Structure formats: C-alpha cells, structure tokens
mmCIF file of C-alpha atoms in Angstrom:
data_model
loop_
_atom_site.group_PDB
_atom_site.id
_atom_site.type_symbol
_atom_site.label_atom_id
_atom_site.label_comp_id
_atom_site.label_asym_id
_atom_site.label_seq_id
_atom_site.Cartn_x
_atom_site.Cartn_y
_atom_site.Cartn_z
ATOM 1 C CA UNK A 1 -6.956 -0.108 -7.022
ATOM 2 C CA UNK A 2 -5.985 -1.138 -10.542
ATOM 3 C CA UNK A 3 -4.784 -4.550 -11.528
ATOM 4 C CA UNK A 4 -2.887 -6.503 -14.359
ATOM 5 C CA UNK A 5 -2.342 -10.135 -14.960
ATOM 6 C CA UNK A 6 1.294 -11.103 -14.869
ATOM 7 C CA UNK A 7 3.021 -13.564 -17.269
ATOM 8 C CA UNK A 8 2.101 -16.640 -15.137
ATOM 9 C CA UNK A 9 -1.556 -15.620 -14.553
ATOM 10 C CA UNK A 10 -1.078 -13.993 -11.142
ATOM 11 C CA UNK A 11 -3.158 -10.885 -10.435
ATOM 12 C CA UNK A 12 -1.070 -7.882 -9.443
ATOM 13 C CA UNK A 13 -2.795 -4.800 -7.852
ATOM 14 C CA UNK A 14 -1.367 -1.303 -7.928
ATOM 15 C CA UNK A 15 -2.420 2.195 -7.089
ATOM 16 C CA UNK A 16 -2.084 5.076 -9.552
ATOM 17 C CA UNK A 17 -2.010 8.855 -8.717
ATOM 18 C CA UNK A 18 -1.045 12.034 -10.523
ATOM 19 C CA UNK A 19 -0.502 13.015 -14.178
ATOM 20 C CA UNK A 20 2.551 13.126 -16.414
ATOM 21 C CA UNK A 21 5.274 10.708 -17.324
ATOM 22 C CA UNK A 22 4.876 7.347 -15.784
ATOM 23 C CA UNK A 23 6.912 5.979 -12.851
ATOM 24 C CA UNK A 24 6.557 2.536 -11.272
ATOM 25 C CA UNK A 25 7.357 2.105 -7.508
ATOM 26 C CA UNK A 26 8.555 -1.239 -6.258
ATOM 27 C CA UNK A 27 8.082 -1.575 -2.464
ATOM 28 C CA UNK A 28 10.479 -3.274 -0.121
ATOM 29 C CA UNK A 29 10.055 -6.349 2.082
ATOM 30 C CA UNK A 30 7.095 -6.334 4.459
ATOM 31 C CA UNK A 31 5.902 -3.126 2.753
ATOM 32 C CA UNK A 32 2.661 -2.524 0.856
ATOM 33 C CA UNK A 33 1.647 0.170 -1.701
ATOM 34 C CA UNK A 34 -0.025 2.238 0.999
ATOM 35 C CA UNK A 35 3.273 2.687 2.849
ATOM 36 C CA UNK A 36 4.478 4.782 -0.116
ATOM 37 C CA UNK A 37 1.450 7.143 -0.256
ATOM 38 C CA UNK A 38 3.375 10.231 0.915
ATOM 39 C CA UNK A 39 6.197 9.486 -1.592
ATOM 40 C CA UNK A 40 3.685 9.101 -4.408
ATOM 41 C CA UNK A 41 1.834 12.301 -3.385
ATOM 42 C CA UNK A 42 4.848 14.448 -3.797
ATOM 43 C CA UNK A 43 5.819 12.781 -7.035
ATOM 44 C CA UNK A 44 2.249 12.973 -8.344
ATOM 45 C CA UNK A 45 2.655 16.704 -8.843
ATOM 46 C CA UNK A 46 4.758 16.009 -11.937
ATOM 47 C CA UNK A 47 4.341 12.350 -12.636
ATOM 48 C CA UNK A 48 1.864 9.566 -12.942
ATOM 49 C CA UNK A 49 2.899 7.215 -10.228
ATOM 50 C CA UNK A 50 2.044 3.502 -10.029
ATOM 51 C CA UNK A 51 2.800 1.696 -6.758
ATOM 52 C CA UNK A 52 2.654 -2.082 -6.765
ATOM 53 C CA UNK A 53 1.313 -4.336 -4.027
ATOM 54 C CA UNK A 54 3.851 -6.983 -4.785
ATOM 55 C CA UNK A 55 3.049 -10.745 -4.655
ATOM 56 C CA UNK A 56 1.687 -12.000 -1.430
ATOM 57 C CA UNK A 57 0.254 -8.519 -0.432
ATOM 58 C CA UNK A 58 -3.222 -7.094 -0.405
ATOM 59 C CA UNK A 59 -5.354 -8.078 -3.402
ATOM 60 C CA UNK A 60 -2.324 -9.319 -5.374
ATOM 61 C CA UNK A 61 -1.896 -13.051 -5.969
ATOM 62 C CA UNK A 62 0.389 -15.376 -3.928
ATOM 63 C CA UNK A 63 4.149 -15.716 -4.500
ATOM 64 C CA UNK A 64 3.506 -19.233 -5.810
ATOM 65 C CA UNK A 65 5.670 -22.366 -5.585
ATOM 66 C CA UNK A 66 8.002 -21.258 -8.424
ATOM 67 C CA UNK A 67 8.704 -17.883 -6.986
ATOM 68 C CA UNK A 68 11.740 -16.085 -8.196
ATOM 69 C CA UNK A 69 13.031 -12.552 -8.818
ATOM 70 C CA UNK A 70 12.078 -13.119 -12.427
ATOM 71 C CA UNK A 71 8.394 -13.421 -11.336
ATOM 72 C CA UNK A 72 8.719 -10.038 -9.711
ATOM 73 C CA UNK A 73 10.207 -8.610 -12.845
ATOM 74 C CA UNK A 74 7.348 -10.133 -14.819
ATOM 75 C CA UNK A 75 4.889 -8.270 -12.479
ATOM 76 C CA UNK A 76 6.612 -5.027 -12.820
ATOM 77 C CA UNK A 77 6.857 -5.312 -16.620
ATOM 78 C CA UNK A 78 3.135 -6.076 -16.776
ATOM 79 C CA UNK A 79 2.334 -2.864 -14.896
ATOM 80 C CA UNK A 80 4.736 -0.843 -17.176
ATOM 81 C CA UNK A 81 3.118 -2.340 -20.341
ATOM 82 C CA UNK A 82 -0.388 -1.553 -19.101
ATOM 83 C CA UNK A 83 0.395 1.988 -18.006
ATOM 84 C CA UNK A 84 3.094 3.084 -20.446
ATOM 85 C CA UNK A 85 5.340 3.921 -17.517
ATOM 86 C CA UNK A 86 9.068 3.778 -18.416
ATOM 87 C CA UNK A 87 10.854 4.818 -15.201
ATOM 88 C CA UNK A 88 11.332 2.813 -12.056
ATOM 89 C CA UNK A 89 11.983 3.483 -8.385
ATOM 90 C CA UNK A 90 12.856 0.479 -6.165
ATOM 91 C CA UNK A 91 13.282 0.419 -2.381
ATOM 92 C CA UNK A 92 15.204 -2.266 -0.524
ATOM 93 C CA UNK A 93 14.060 -5.624 -1.958
ATOM 94 C CA UNK A 94 12.124 -3.616 -4.578
ATOM 95 C CA UNK A 95 15.525 -2.215 -5.548
ATOM 96 C CA UNK A 96 16.757 -5.727 -6.161
ATOM 97 C CA UNK A 97 13.717 -6.264 -8.423
ATOM 98 C CA UNK A 98 14.569 -2.954 -10.204
ATOM 99 C CA UNK A 99 18.098 -4.042 -10.935
ATOM 100 C CA UNK A 100 16.909 -7.254 -12.565
ATOM 101 C CA UNK A 101 14.218 -5.460 -14.456
ATOM 102 C CA UNK A 102 16.758 -3.225 -15.903
ATOM 103 C CA UNK A 103 18.836 -6.280 -16.902
ATOM 104 C CA UNK A 104 15.871 -7.481 -18.904
ATOM 105 C CA UNK A 105 14.910 -4.279 -20.573
ATOM 106 C CA UNK A 106 16.069 -0.623 -20.659
ATOM 107 C CA UNK A 107 14.178 2.018 -18.669
ATOM 108 C CA UNK A 108 14.247 5.790 -19.057
ATOM 109 C CA UNK A 109 15.459 6.276 -15.521
ATOM 110 C CA UNK A 110 16.251 3.746 -12.723
ATOM 111 C CA UNK A 111 16.406 5.131 -9.159
ATOM 112 C CA UNK A 112 17.174 2.750 -6.208
ATOM 113 C CA UNK A 113 17.169 3.343 -2.531
ATOM 114 C CA UNK A 114 19.442 0.966 -0.748
ATOM 115 C CA UNK A 115 18.648 -1.924 -2.946
ATOM 116 C CA UNK A 116 18.620 -5.406 -1.380
ATOM 117 C CA UNK A 117 21.449 -6.743 -3.409
ATOM 118 C CA UNK A 118 24.309 -8.806 -1.682
ATOM 119 C CA UNK A 119 27.472 -7.843 -3.428
ATOM 120 C CA UNK A 120 30.690 -9.410 -2.107
ATOM 121 C CA UNK A 121 28.974 -11.843 0.341
ATOM 122 C CA UNK A 122 28.386 -9.258 3.072
ATOM 123 C CA UNK A 123 25.178 -10.976 4.246
ATOM 124 C CA UNK A 124 25.390 -14.111 6.321
ATOM 125 C CA UNK A 125 22.305 -16.089 5.192
ATOM 126 C CA UNK A 126 22.913 -19.064 7.432
ATOM 127 C CA UNK A 127 19.928 -18.184 9.504
ATOM 128 C CA UNK A 128 17.480 -18.701 6.569
ATOM 129 C CA UNK A 129 16.481 -22.331 7.402
ATOM 130 C CA UNK A 130 15.797 -21.493 11.059
ATOM 131 C CA UNK A 131 13.869 -18.374 10.052
ATOM 132 C CA UNK A 132 11.827 -20.286 7.394
ATOM 133 C CA UNK A 133 10.986 -23.126 9.850
ATOM 134 C CA UNK A 134 9.765 -20.722 12.512
ATOM 135 C CA UNK A 135 7.628 -18.757 10.061
ATOM 136 C CA UNK A 136 6.142 -21.870 8.591
ATOM 137 C CA UNK A 137 5.205 -23.140 12.031
ATOM 138 C CA UNK A 138 3.077 -20.136 12.639
ATOM 139 C CA UNK A 139 5.510 -18.094 14.750
ATOM 140 C CA UNK A 140 5.929 -14.413 14.233
ATOM 141 C CA UNK A 141 7.770 -12.648 17.042
ATOM 142 C CA UNK A 142 10.778 -15.049 17.326
ATOM 143 C CA UNK A 143 11.437 -15.166 13.547
ATOM 144 C CA UNK A 144 11.093 -11.454 13.178
ATOM 145 C CA UNK A 145 13.538 -10.963 16.007
ATOM 146 C CA UNK A 146 15.963 -13.417 14.236
ATOM 147 C CA UNK A 147 15.504 -11.393 11.001
ATOM 148 C CA UNK A 148 16.181 -7.999 12.488
ATOM 149 C CA UNK A 149 19.265 -9.236 14.354
ATOM 150 C CA UNK A 150 20.897 -11.233 11.611
ATOM 151 C CA UNK A 151 20.095 -8.653 8.858
ATOM 152 C CA UNK A 152 21.536 -5.869 11.079
ATOM 153 C CA UNK A 153 18.437 -3.719 10.708
ATOM 154 C CA UNK A 154 18.706 -2.205 14.187
ATOM 155 C CA UNK A 155 21.502 -0.059 15.524
ATOM 156 C CA UNK A 156 22.223 -2.298 18.526
ATOM 157 C CA UNK A 157 23.422 -5.313 16.611
ATOM 158 C CA UNK A 158 25.549 -6.695 19.498
ATOM 159 C CA UNK A 159 22.636 -6.819 21.958
ATOM 160 C CA UNK A 160 21.429 -10.172 23.297
ATOM 161 C CA UNK A 161 18.603 -12.024 21.426
ATOM 162 C CA UNK A 162 15.974 -11.120 24.070
ATOM 163 C CA UNK A 163 16.349 -7.457 23.284
ATOM 164 C CA UNK A 164 15.453 -8.055 19.660
ATOM 165 C CA UNK A 165 12.573 -10.282 20.852
ATOM 166 C CA UNK A 166 11.188 -7.484 23.053
ATOM 167 C CA UNK A 167 11.473 -4.941 20.239
ATOM 168 C CA UNK A 168 9.871 -7.411 17.767
ATOM 169 C CA UNK A 169 6.849 -8.055 20.164
ATOM 170 C CA UNK A 170 6.338 -4.350 20.570
ATOM 171 C CA UNK A 171 6.375 -3.712 16.728
ATOM 172 C CA UNK A 172 4.074 -6.670 15.908
ATOM 173 C CA UNK A 173 1.653 -5.813 18.676
ATOM 174 C CA UNK A 174 0.488 -2.736 16.823
ATOM 175 C CA UNK A 175 -3.135 -3.286 15.618
ATOM 176 C CA UNK A 176 -2.536 -1.688 12.183
ATOM 177 C CA UNK A 177 1.187 -1.850 11.166
ATOM 178 C CA UNK A 178 1.987 -4.823 13.322
ATOM 179 C CA UNK A 179 -0.954 -6.866 12.082
ATOM 180 C CA UNK A 180 -0.102 -6.100 8.392
ATOM 181 C CA UNK A 181 3.558 -7.142 9.040
ATOM 182 C CA UNK A 182 2.376 -10.379 10.695
ATOM 183 C CA UNK A 183 0.283 -11.037 7.578
ATOM 184 C CA UNK A 184 3.148 -10.386 5.143
ATOM 185 C CA UNK A 185 5.833 -12.308 7.040
ATOM 186 C CA UNK A 186 5.226 -15.528 5.125
ATOM 187 C CA UNK A 187 6.571 -13.735 1.995
ATOM 188 C CA UNK A 188 9.887 -13.035 3.594
ATOM 189 C CA UNK A 189 11.567 -16.549 3.436
ATOM 190 C CA UNK A 190 11.227 -16.666 -0.276
ATOM 191 C CA UNK A 191 12.483 -13.158 -0.846
ATOM 192 C CA UNK A 192 15.390 -13.633 1.522
ATOM 193 C CA UNK A 193 16.103 -16.819 -0.276
ATOM 194 C CA UNK A 194 16.320 -14.909 -3.573
ATOM 195 C CA UNK A 195 18.558 -12.325 -2.017
ATOM 196 C CA UNK A 196 20.943 -14.982 -0.834
ATOM 197 C CA UNK A 197 20.799 -16.937 -4.113
ATOM 198 C CA UNK A 198 21.646 -13.823 -6.128
ATOM 199 C CA UNK A 199 24.682 -12.924 -4.011
ATOM 200 C CA UNK A 200 27.663 -12.325 -6.235
ATOM 201 C CA UNK A 201 30.487 -10.016 -7.091
ATOM 202 C CA UNK A 202 27.879 -7.771 -8.825
ATOM 203 C CA UNK A 203 29.433 -8.174 -12.326
ATOM 204 C CA UNK A 204 26.148 -9.176 -13.859
ATOM 205 C CA UNK A 205 24.916 -5.569 -13.266
ATOM 206 C CA UNK A 206 27.460 -4.277 -15.764
ATOM 207 C CA UNK A 207 24.938 -5.231 -18.444
ATOM 208 C CA UNK A 208 22.536 -2.474 -17.270
ATOM 209 C CA UNK A 209 22.372 0.250 -19.860
ATOM 210 C CA UNK A 210 19.819 2.541 -18.207
ATOM 211 C CA UNK A 211 20.584 5.782 -16.418
ATOM 212 C CA UNK A 212 20.940 4.697 -12.715
ATOM 213 C CA UNK A 213 20.972 6.621 -9.497
ATOM 214 C CA UNK A 214 21.536 4.675 -6.297
ATOM 215 C CA UNK A 215 20.579 6.516 -3.044
ATOM 216 C CA UNK A 216 21.418 5.620 0.533
ATOM 217 C CA UNK A 217 21.005 7.221 3.964
ATOM 218 C CA UNK A 218 23.937 8.175 6.092
ATOM 219 C CA UNK A 219 22.330 6.659 9.192
ATOM 220 C CA UNK A 220 21.304 3.414 7.524
ATOM 221 C CA UNK A 221 21.396 0.022 9.136
ATOM 222 C CA UNK A 222 22.963 -2.298 8.245
ATOM 223 C CA UNK A 223 26.016 -0.089 7.325
ATOM 224 C CA UNK A 224 26.988 -2.339 4.443
ATOM 225 C CA UNK A 225 24.136 -0.882 2.417
ATOM 226 C CA UNK A 226 26.291 2.204 2.020
ATOM 227 C CA UNK A 227 29.049 -0.042 0.536
ATOM 228 C CA UNK A 228 26.416 -1.638 -1.849
ATOM 229 C CA UNK A 229 25.595 1.872 -3.016
ATOM 230 C CA UNK A 230 29.199 2.571 -3.845
ATOM 231 C CA UNK A 231 29.754 -0.862 -5.421
ATOM 232 C CA UNK A 232 26.790 -0.417 -7.807
ATOM 233 C CA UNK A 233 28.117 3.098 -8.824
ATOM 234 C CA UNK A 234 31.436 1.443 -9.743
ATOM 235 C CA UNK A 235 29.745 -1.520 -11.519
ATOM 236 C CA UNK A 236 26.759 -0.133 -13.447
ATOM 237 C CA UNK A 237 27.994 1.945 -16.395
ATOM 238 C CA UNK A 238 27.463 5.606 -15.667
ATOM 239 C CA UNK A 239 25.649 5.018 -12.334
ATOM 240 C CA UNK A 240 25.945 7.331 -9.452
ATOM 241 C CA UNK A 241 25.707 6.831 -5.676
ATOM 242 C CA UNK A 242 24.427 9.613 -3.468
ATOM 243 C CA UNK A 243 24.317 9.454 0.303
ATOM 244 C CA UNK A 244 21.497 11.474 1.835
ATOM 245 C CA UNK A 245 22.531 12.985 5.234
ATOM 246 C CA UNK A 246 20.595 11.928 8.306
ATOM 247 C CA UNK A 247 18.344 9.327 6.619
ATOM 248 C CA UNK A 248 17.934 5.698 7.370
ATOM 249 C CA UNK A 249 16.638 2.589 5.544
ATOM 250 C CA UNK A 250 13.072 3.374 5.862
ATOM 251 C CA UNK A 251 13.291 6.983 4.519
ATOM 252 C CA UNK A 252 11.180 6.454 1.397
ATOM 253 C CA UNK A 253 8.181 4.724 3.177
ATOM 254 C CA UNK A 254 8.243 6.210 6.656
ATOM 255 C CA UNK A 255 10.828 8.650 7.847
ATOM 256 C CA UNK A 256 11.467 11.127 5.043
ATOM 257 C CA UNK A 257 9.424 10.268 1.961
ATOM 258 C CA UNK A 258 9.200 13.897 0.913
ATOM 259 C CA UNK A 259 12.992 14.237 0.822
ATOM 260 C CA UNK A 260 13.483 11.112 -1.173
ATOM 261 C CA UNK A 261 10.602 11.974 -3.574
ATOM 262 C CA UNK A 262 12.227 15.338 -4.299
ATOM 263 C CA UNK A 263 15.443 13.684 -5.148
ATOM 264 C CA UNK A 264 13.668 11.114 -7.406
ATOM 265 C CA UNK A 265 11.759 13.892 -9.214
ATOM 266 C CA UNK A 266 14.907 15.824 -9.867
ATOM 267 C CA UNK A 267 16.579 12.733 -11.287
ATOM 268 C CA UNK A 268 13.653 11.873 -13.504
ATOM 269 C CA UNK A 269 13.591 15.441 -14.858
ATOM 270 C CA UNK A 270 17.163 15.010 -16.180
ATOM 271 C CA UNK A 271 16.059 12.112 -18.297
ATOM 272 C CA UNK A 272 12.713 13.480 -19.384
#
C-alpha cells in the first residue's frame, strides 16, 4: 500500500500496479481498492493503475465532520499529484467524485461507469434520515435493506420489506465480504447525503472540458442509471454514452471487470 496526505491532513492509501501512463481508479460506495484487483490487473498490462481506498476504508483516514465531495476530490488530486497520473476511472459514487474532479481540473481521459449523480431528481432521498438513524444506532441489516430497496439496487423493487431484509441478512452474514460491508456502512449516510445534496438538472457538468466516456450496463438496477448515462452524454461537451450489453451495476468490481477494463483501455488509448 502507498499513501498520500490530502489537503486537510487525512491519510489516503492506494494500491499501484503496472507500468505506463497513469490511471486513478475511484471505487464506489461500500467498495475498497481490493474489489478492483481484477480490473486493475487487466489495465496494468498497459497502464500504471492507482486504486484508492477512499475515506473511511482500510488504512485511509475517516470521512471527518466536514465531509463533502470536495474532500473526495482533494484526495484524488493528491494521488494524481503524487503519481503523475492524469486519467481517471470512477465507478458509481466514485463516478460522482470523478465528475467533480473534472470540474476542478482537466484530465487526459475521464471514464465513468454508472456514476452516482442524480440528474432530474430521479432519486427519492426521503429515507436518508431513517437510514442514518439506524446506522448510527449500530444496526446493519435493517438499514442495508432500506438502502437496497429505496435505491432500487435489486431487480424486485416492488417486493415487501421483509424480502430485502432477508437478502441483506444473507449478504452481511458472509465472513469476508459481509464483514467488510458492515464495517464500511457508517460511510454511506454522508455519501448518500452528498448525492442528494448535489441533485440538479446537471447543467453544472457543462463546464467539464475533458474527454468523457460514460458507460452503463443494459441490465443495471436501478434502471434510471441508463438515463443518467444518456443525460451526461447530452450535457458534457463531447461526451459519449455506451451501454454494455448484459452487464449490471457491479460489472467493474465483481461481475465483468475484464470486459469493463478492456473498454477503459481502448478509451485511454484514443487520448494517449
């Protein structure tokens, strides 16, 4: 593990692999650097890949009381400055960080997979207070079930709450993945709060001047992430939206990292 010190003094750890032009990878919510090892391994054949453990994960410092998307951008910029990397890949919430990083400074290539941006008010964030209260009280299964249901992250969105509770209990019971997700859950209220706070018509992203590719999976849930992909392609100057057939939201970190990595590599090569 390598590390940098962010603008506010927070320690940010990251892994590095491969040789070549630098690429910074920004993980999604409830994801750590290790979840992108397969993605990084494919990309490392042509690139020097740096994957962050974002705030509140692993050996990185806490989110802190003044947490915001700008803090996440500070962290990514610190890694880019230390490594010389000038391209960025962001997944889910990491994609939202990537968008705001590109608003602050240009990058050689910006690739996003289903970025967690709420454009057009598609996300109902009214559950945030209950979710936060349950997490802060030490609960894990019930708030996770609420999160999955209200975010539309499972294909059976109309099912009763007890179905989501059962699925959540099963996921969180795993000794490795489940334990890690339980440990990271306290980071979710602040991240969800930022996603809700930043909901807009998306016009702010017209100021992005970097080459931008937005990827989405045809089988993703929630389905509005496909609309976000198309919206960003319309808003960001010169941006493109590509839908990858048969993939879902966790393609970069779990289901099809090799496929996503190959598409990222091809895009980076265009802007080398």
